[in-house]
Amino acid sequence: MRGGQRHGQLRSLLDNHDGALELIAELLRERAVDPVLTFYIERLQEAGQALQPTASDAPAAAPGRWQQAPGMEPLSERELEVLRLLAQALPNKKIARALGLSHETVKWHLRHIYSKLGVSSRDEAVARLRDAETGS
């Protein structure tokens, strides 16, 4: 798991073993994992769900998903990933490691996130994320 996380492997891990998602779920039941690995596992599960056929093409609004406020500039998927790791109180270096980015790239993403959300600090950005995800 850690090797796949370090190298950013999603599809290659899922494509190599049909029961990968079940094994990952079993791993989570057996032991607690650190926040960086938890984030990677969430990305694996999302990628695995995207591979499975669905009954309808219209995505259902899931709880905990980003609800963009009217007039707000949309965040990219990468910016949302950075913001969600930020919400776990991870420092920039750990965010960079989790996403396979440089420390400077994380800082660049954070500047864009702050600008798009109209905030000036990490705490404000996390509060805005939580408000958006709860629909407040």
JSON list of C-alpha atoms in Angstrom, two decimals:
[
{"chain": "A", "resi": 1, "resn": "MET", "atom": "CA", "xyz": [0.00, 0.00, 0.00]},
{"chain": "A", "resi": 2, "resn": "ARG", "atom": "CA", "xyz": [2.71, 2.46, 0.94]},
{"chain": "A", "resi": 3, "resn": "GLY", "atom": "CA", "xyz": [4.66, 1.78, -2.25]},
{"chain": "A", "resi": 4, "resn": "GLY", "atom": "CA", "xyz": [1.55, 2.37, -4.35]},
{"chain": "A", "resi": 5, "resn": "GLN", "atom": "CA", "xyz": [0.83, 5.57, -2.44]},
{"chain": "A", "resi": 6, "resn": "ARG", "atom": "CA", "xyz": [4.39, 6.86, -2.91]},
{"chain": "A", "resi": 7, "resn": "HIS", "atom": "CA", "xyz": [4.25, 6.26, -6.65]},
{"chain": "A", "resi": 8, "resn": "GLY", "atom": "CA", "xyz": [0.68, 7.48, -7.13]},
{"chain": "A", "resi": 9, "resn": "GLN", "atom": "CA", "xyz": [-0.59, 4.15, -8.40]},
{"chain": "A", "resi": 10, "resn": "LEU", "atom": "CA", "xyz": [-4.35, 3.87, -8.58]},
{"chain": "A", "resi": 11, "resn": "ARG", "atom": "CA", "xyz": [-5.48, 2.01, -11.67]},
{"chain": "A", "resi": 12, "resn": "SER", "atom": "CA", "xyz": [-2.40, -0.22, -11.84]},
{"chain": "A", "resi": 13, "resn": "LEU", "atom": "CA", "xyz": [-3.10, -1.50, -8.33]},
{"chain": "A", "resi": 14, "resn": "LEU", "atom": "CA", "xyz": [-6.82, -1.99, -8.97]},
{"chain": "A", "resi": 15, "resn": "ASP", "atom": "CA", "xyz": [-6.33, -3.55, -12.42]},
{"chain": "A", "resi": 16, "resn": "ASN", "atom": "CA", "xyz": [-3.81, -6.12, -11.18]},
{"chain": "A", "resi": 17, "resn": "HIS", "atom": "CA", "xyz": [-6.12, -7.74, -8.65]},
{"chain": "A", "resi": 18, "resn": "ASP", "atom": "CA", "xyz": [-9.89, -8.19, -8.98]},
{"chain": "A", "resi": 19, "resn": "GLY", "atom": "CA", "xyz": [-10.39, -8.26, -5.21]},
{"chain": "A", "resi": 20, "resn": "ALA", "atom": "CA", "xyz": [-8.14, -5.28, -4.40]},
{"chain": "A", "resi": 21, "resn": "LEU", "atom": "CA", "xyz": [-10.95, -3.16, -2.98]},
{"chain": "A", "resi": 22, "resn": "GLU", "atom": "CA", "xyz": [-12.13, -5.99, -0.72]},
{"chain": "A", "resi": 23, "resn": "LEU", "atom": "CA", "xyz": [-8.57, -6.51, 0.55]},
{"chain": "A", "resi": 24, "resn": "ILE", "atom": "CA", "xyz": [-8.23, -2.80, 1.23]},
{"chain": "A", "resi": 25, "resn": "ALA", "atom": "CA", "xyz": [-11.51, -2.75, 3.17]},
{"chain": "A", "resi": 26, "resn": "GLU", "atom": "CA", "xyz": [-10.30, -5.75, 5.21]},
{"chain": "A", "resi": 27, "resn": "LEU", "atom": "CA", "xyz": [-7.05, -3.92, 5.96]},
{"chain": "A", "resi": 28, "resn": "LEU", "atom": "CA", "xyz": [-8.99, -0.92, 7.27]},
{"chain": "A", "resi": 29, "resn": "ARG", "atom": "CA", "xyz": [-11.09, -3.15, 9.54]},
{"chain": "A", "resi": 30, "resn": "GLU", "atom": "CA", "xyz": [-7.99, -4.80, 11.01]},
{"chain": "A", "resi": 31, "resn": "ARG", "atom": "CA", "xyz": [-5.85, -1.75, 11.79]},
{"chain": "A", "resi": 32, "resn": "ALA", "atom": "CA", "xyz": [-5.76, 2.00, 11.98]},
{"chain": "A", "resi": 33, "resn": "VAL", "atom": "CA", "xyz": [-3.75, 3.76, 9.29]},
{"chain": "A", "resi": 34, "resn": "ASP", "atom": "CA", "xyz": [-2.18, 7.21, 9.17]},
{"chain": "A", "resi": 35, "resn": "PRO", "atom": "CA", "xyz": [-4.01, 10.12, 7.47]},
{"chain": "A", "resi": 36, "resn": "VAL", "atom": "CA", "xyz": [-1.82, 10.10, 4.35]},
{"chain": "A", "resi": 37, "resn": "LEU", "atom": "CA", "xyz": [-2.47, 6.41, 3.73]},
{"chain": "A", "resi": 38, "resn": "THR", "atom": "CA", "xyz": [-6.16, 6.91, 4.56]},
{"chain": "A", "resi": 39, "resn": "PHE", "atom": "CA", "xyz": [-6.37, 9.60, 1.87]},
{"chain": "A", "resi": 40, "resn": "TYR", "atom": "CA", "xyz": [-4.69, 7.26, -0.64]},
{"chain": "A", "resi": 41, "resn": "ILE", "atom": "CA", "xyz": [-7.13, 4.48, 0.24]},
{"chain": "A", "resi": 42, "resn": "GLU", "atom": "CA", "xyz": [-10.07, 6.85, -0.27]},
{"chain": "A", "resi": 43, "resn": "ARG", "atom": "CA", "xyz": [-8.69, 7.71, -3.72]},
{"chain": "A", "resi": 44, "resn": "LEU", "atom": "CA", "xyz": [-8.36, 3.99, -4.51]},
{"chain": "A", "resi": 45, "resn": "GLN", "atom": "CA", "xyz": [-11.94, 3.35, -3.46]},
{"chain": "A", "resi": 46, "resn": "GLU", "atom": "CA", "xyz": [-13.19, 6.29, -5.57]},
{"chain": "A", "resi": 47, "resn": "ALA", "atom": "CA", "xyz": [-11.23, 5.02, -8.56]},
{"chain": "A", "resi": 48, "resn": "GLY", "atom": "CA", "xyz": [-12.63, 1.52, -8.02]},
{"chain": "A", "resi": 49, "resn": "GLN", "atom": "CA", "xyz": [-16.18, 2.84, -7.88]},
{"chain": "A", "resi": 50, "resn": "ALA", "atom": "CA", "xyz": [-15.61, 4.81, -11.09]},
{"chain": "A", "resi": 51, "resn": "LEU", "atom": "CA", "xyz": [-14.63, 1.55, -12.82]},
{"chain": "A", "resi": 52, "resn": "GLN", "atom": "CA", "xyz": [-17.88, -0.16, -11.86]},
{"chain": "A", "resi": 53, "resn": "PRO", "atom": "CA", "xyz": [-20.90, 0.28, -14.13]},
{"chain": "A", "resi": 54, "resn": "THR", "atom": "CA", "xyz": [-23.78, 2.26, -12.64]},
{"chain": "A", "resi": 55, "resn": "ALA", "atom": "CA", "xyz": [-27.52, 2.03, -13.16]},
{"chain": "A", "resi": 56, "resn": "SER", "atom": "CA", "xyz": [-27.82, 5.65, -14.23]},
{"chain": "A", "resi": 57, "resn": "ASP", "atom": "CA", "xyz": [-25.45, 8.17, -15.72]},
{"chain": "A", "resi": 58, "resn": "ALA", "atom": "CA", "xyz": [-26.62, 10.97, -13.41]},
{"chain": "A", "resi": 59, "resn": "PRO", "atom": "CA", "xyz": [-24.47, 11.13, -10.30]},
{"chain": "A", "resi": 60, "resn": "ALA", "atom": "CA", "xyz": [-26.35, 11.30, -7.03]},
{"chain": "A", "resi": 61, "resn": "ALA", "atom": "CA", "xyz": [-25.41, 14.00, -4.56]},
{"chain": "A", "resi": 62, "resn": "ALA", "atom": "CA", "xyz": [-23.41, 12.21, -1.90]},
{"chain": "A", "resi": 63, "resn": "PRO", "atom": "CA", "xyz": [-22.99, 13.54, 1.61]},
{"chain": "A", "resi": 64, "resn": "GLY", "atom": "CA", "xyz": [-19.57, 15.01, 2.24]},
{"chain": "A", "resi": 65, "resn": "ARG", "atom": "CA", "xyz": [-19.22, 16.22, -1.34]},
{"chain": "A", "resi": 66, "resn": "TRP", "atom": "CA", "xyz": [-18.23, 19.73, -2.30]},
{"chain": "A", "resi": 67, "resn": "GLN", "atom": "CA", "xyz": [-21.24, 21.97, -3.03]},
{"chain": "A", "resi": 68, "resn": "GLN", "atom": "CA", "xyz": [-20.00, 25.04, -4.85]},
{"chain": "A", "resi": 69, "resn": "ALA", "atom": "CA", "xyz": [-21.50, 28.34, -3.73]},
{"chain": "A", "resi": 70, "resn": "PRO", "atom": "CA", "xyz": [-23.10, 30.50, -6.44]},
{"chain": "A", "resi": 71, "resn": "GLY", "atom": "CA", "xyz": [-20.62, 32.88, -8.03]},
{"chain": "A", "resi": 72, "resn": "MET", "atom": "CA", "xyz": [-17.62, 31.00, -6.59]},
{"chain": "A", "resi": 73, "resn": "GLU", "atom": "CA", "xyz": [-14.83, 30.05, -8.98]},
{"chain": "A", "resi": 74, "resn": "PRO", "atom": "CA", "xyz": [-14.73, 26.24, -9.17]},
{"chain": "A", "resi": 75, "resn": "LEU", "atom": "CA", "xyz": [-11.88, 24.32, -7.58]},
{"chain": "A", "resi": 76, "resn": "SER", "atom": "CA", "xyz": [-10.03, 21.74, -9.64]},
{"chain": "A", "resi": 77, "resn": "GLU", "atom": "CA", "xyz": [-9.94, 18.11, -8.53]},
{"chain": "A", "resi": 78, "resn": "ARG", "atom": "CA", "xyz": [-6.31, 18.55, -7.44]},
{"chain": "A", "resi": 79, "resn": "GLU", "atom": "CA", "xyz": [-7.21, 21.66, -5.44]},
{"chain": "A", "resi": 80, "resn": "LEU", "atom": "CA", "xyz": [-9.97, 19.71, -3.70]},
{"chain": "A", "resi": 81, "resn": "GLU", "atom": "CA", "xyz": [-7.50, 16.93, -2.87]},
{"chain": "A", "resi": 82, "resn": "VAL", "atom": "CA", "xyz": [-5.10, 19.48, -1.37]},
{"chain": "A", "resi": 83, "resn": "LEU", "atom": "CA", "xyz": [-7.93, 21.12, 0.57]},
{"chain": "A", "resi": 84, "resn": "ARG", "atom": "CA", "xyz": [-9.17, 17.81, 2.00]},
{"chain": "A", "resi": 85, "resn": "LEU", "atom": "CA", "xyz": [-5.66, 16.94, 3.19]},
{"chain": "A", "resi": 86, "resn": "LEU", "atom": "CA", "xyz": [-5.39, 20.43, 4.63]},
{"chain": "A", "resi": 87, "resn": "ALA", "atom": "CA", "xyz": [-8.59, 19.70, 6.56]},
{"chain": "A", "resi": 88, "resn": "GLN", "atom": "CA", "xyz": [-6.77, 16.77, 8.20]},
{"chain": "A", "resi": 89, "resn": "ALA", "atom": "CA", "xyz": [-4.28, 19.32, 9.63]},
{"chain": "A", "resi": 90, "resn": "LEU", "atom": "CA", "xyz": [-1.43, 17.96, 7.54]},
{"chain": "A", "resi": 91, "resn": "PRO", "atom": "CA", "xyz": [1.55, 20.22, 6.88]},
{"chain": "A", "resi": 92, "resn": "ASN", "atom": "CA", "xyz": [2.45, 21.16, 3.31]},
{"chain": "A", "resi": 93, "resn": "LYS", "atom": "CA", "xyz": [5.29, 18.63, 3.13]},
{"chain": "A", "resi": 94, "resn": "LYS", "atom": "CA", "xyz": [3.01, 15.72, 4.03]},
{"chain": "A", "resi": 95, "resn": "ILE", "atom": "CA", "xyz": [0.37, 16.92, 1.57]},
{"chain": "A", "resi": 96, "resn": "ALA", "atom": "CA", "xyz": [3.09, 17.04, -1.10]},
{"chain": "A", "resi": 97, "resn": "ARG", "atom": "CA", "xyz": [4.21, 13.51, -0.26]},
{"chain": "A", "resi": 98, "resn": "ALA", "atom": "CA", "xyz": [0.64, 12.16, -0.28]},
{"chain": "A", "resi": 99, "resn": "LEU", "atom": "CA", "xyz": [-0.09, 13.61, -3.70]},
{"chain": "A", "resi": 100, "resn": "GLY", "atom": "CA", "xyz": [3.33, 13.08, -5.26]},
{"chain": "A", "resi": 101, "resn": "LEU", "atom": "CA", "xyz": [3.91, 16.81, -5.65]},
{"chain": "A", "resi": 102, "resn": "SER", "atom": "CA", "xyz": [6.68, 19.19, -4.70]},
{"chain": "A", "resi": 103, "resn": "HIS", "atom": "CA", "xyz": [6.34, 21.37, -1.61]},
{"chain": "A", "resi": 104, "resn": "GLU", "atom": "CA", "xyz": [6.31, 24.44, -3.89]},
{"chain": "A", "resi": 105, "resn": "THR", "atom": "CA", "xyz": [3.45, 23.02, -5.98]},
{"chain": "A", "resi": 106, "resn": "VAL", "atom": "CA", "xyz": [1.36, 22.54, -2.84]},
{"chain": "A", "resi": 107, "resn": "LYS", "atom": "CA", "xyz": [2.01, 26.17, -1.88]},
{"chain": "A", "resi": 108, "resn": "TRP", "atom": "CA", "xyz": [0.99, 27.23, -5.40]},
{"chain": "A", "resi": 109, "resn": "HIS", "atom": "CA", "xyz": [-2.27, 25.23, -5.11]},
{"chain": "A", "resi": 110, "resn": "LEU", "atom": "CA", "xyz": [-2.96, 26.76, -1.68]},
{"chain": "A", "resi": 111, "resn": "ARG", "atom": "CA", "xyz": [-2.57, 30.30, -3.05]},
{"chain": "A", "resi": 112, "resn": "HIS", "atom": "CA", "xyz": [-5.10, 29.48, -5.79]},
{"chain": "A", "resi": 113, "resn": "ILE", "atom": "CA", "xyz": [-7.48, 27.84, -3.31]},
{"chain": "A", "resi": 114, "resn": "TYR", "atom": "CA", "xyz": [-7.34, 30.86, -0.99]},
{"chain": "A", "resi": 115, "resn": "SER", "atom": "CA", "xyz": [-7.97, 33.18, -3.94]},
{"chain": "A", "resi": 116, "resn": "LYS", "atom": "CA", "xyz": [-10.90, 31.14, -5.28]},
{"chain": "A", "resi": 117, "resn": "LEU", "atom": "CA", "xyz": [-12.50, 30.80, -1.85]},
{"chain": "A", "resi": 118, "resn": "GLY", "atom": "CA", "xyz": [-11.85, 34.41, -0.85]},
{"chain": "A", "resi": 119, "resn": "VAL", "atom": "CA", "xyz": [-10.00, 33.45, 2.32]},
{"chain": "A", "resi": 120, "resn": "SER", "atom": "CA", "xyz": [-6.57, 34.29, 3.73]},
{"chain": "A", "resi": 121, "resn": "SER", "atom": "CA", "xyz": [-5.69, 31.36, 5.99]},
{"chain": "A", "resi": 122, "resn": "ARG", "atom": "CA", "xyz": [-5.69, 27.58, 6.27]},
{"chain": "A", "resi": 123, "resn": "ASP", "atom": "CA", "xyz": [-8.36, 27.68, 8.98]},
{"chain": "A", "resi": 124, "resn": "GLU", "atom": "CA", "xyz": [-10.70, 29.80, 6.86]},
{"chain": "A", "resi": 125, "resn": "ALA", "atom": "CA", "xyz": [-10.22, 27.50, 3.87]},
{"chain": "A", "resi": 126, "resn": "VAL", "atom": "CA", "xyz": [-11.02, 24.42, 5.95]},
{"chain": "A", "resi": 127, "resn": "ALA", "atom": "CA", "xyz": [-14.07, 26.15, 7.43]},
{"chain": "A", "resi": 128, "resn": "ARG", "atom": "CA", "xyz": [-15.28, 27.00, 3.91]},
{"chain": "A", "resi": 129, "resn": "LEU", "atom": "CA", "xyz": [-14.78, 23.36, 2.86]},
{"chain": "A", "resi": 130, "resn": "ARG", "atom": "CA", "xyz": [-16.77, 22.08, 5.83]},
{"chain": "A", "resi": 131, "resn": "ASP", "atom": "CA", "xyz": [-19.56, 24.59, 5.19]},
{"chain": "A", "resi": 132, "resn": "ALA", "atom": "CA", "xyz": [-19.71, 23.56, 1.53]},
{"chain": "A", "resi": 133, "resn": "GLU", "atom": "CA", "xyz": [-19.74, 19.84, 2.30]},
{"chain": "A", "resi": 134, "resn": "THR", "atom": "CA", "xyz": [-22.54, 20.19, 4.87]},
{"chain": "A", "resi": 135, "resn": "GLY", "atom": "CA", "xyz": [-24.50, 22.54, 2.64]},
{"chain": "A", "resi": 136, "resn": "SER", "atom": "CA", "xyz": [-24.45, 25.37, 5.21]}
]
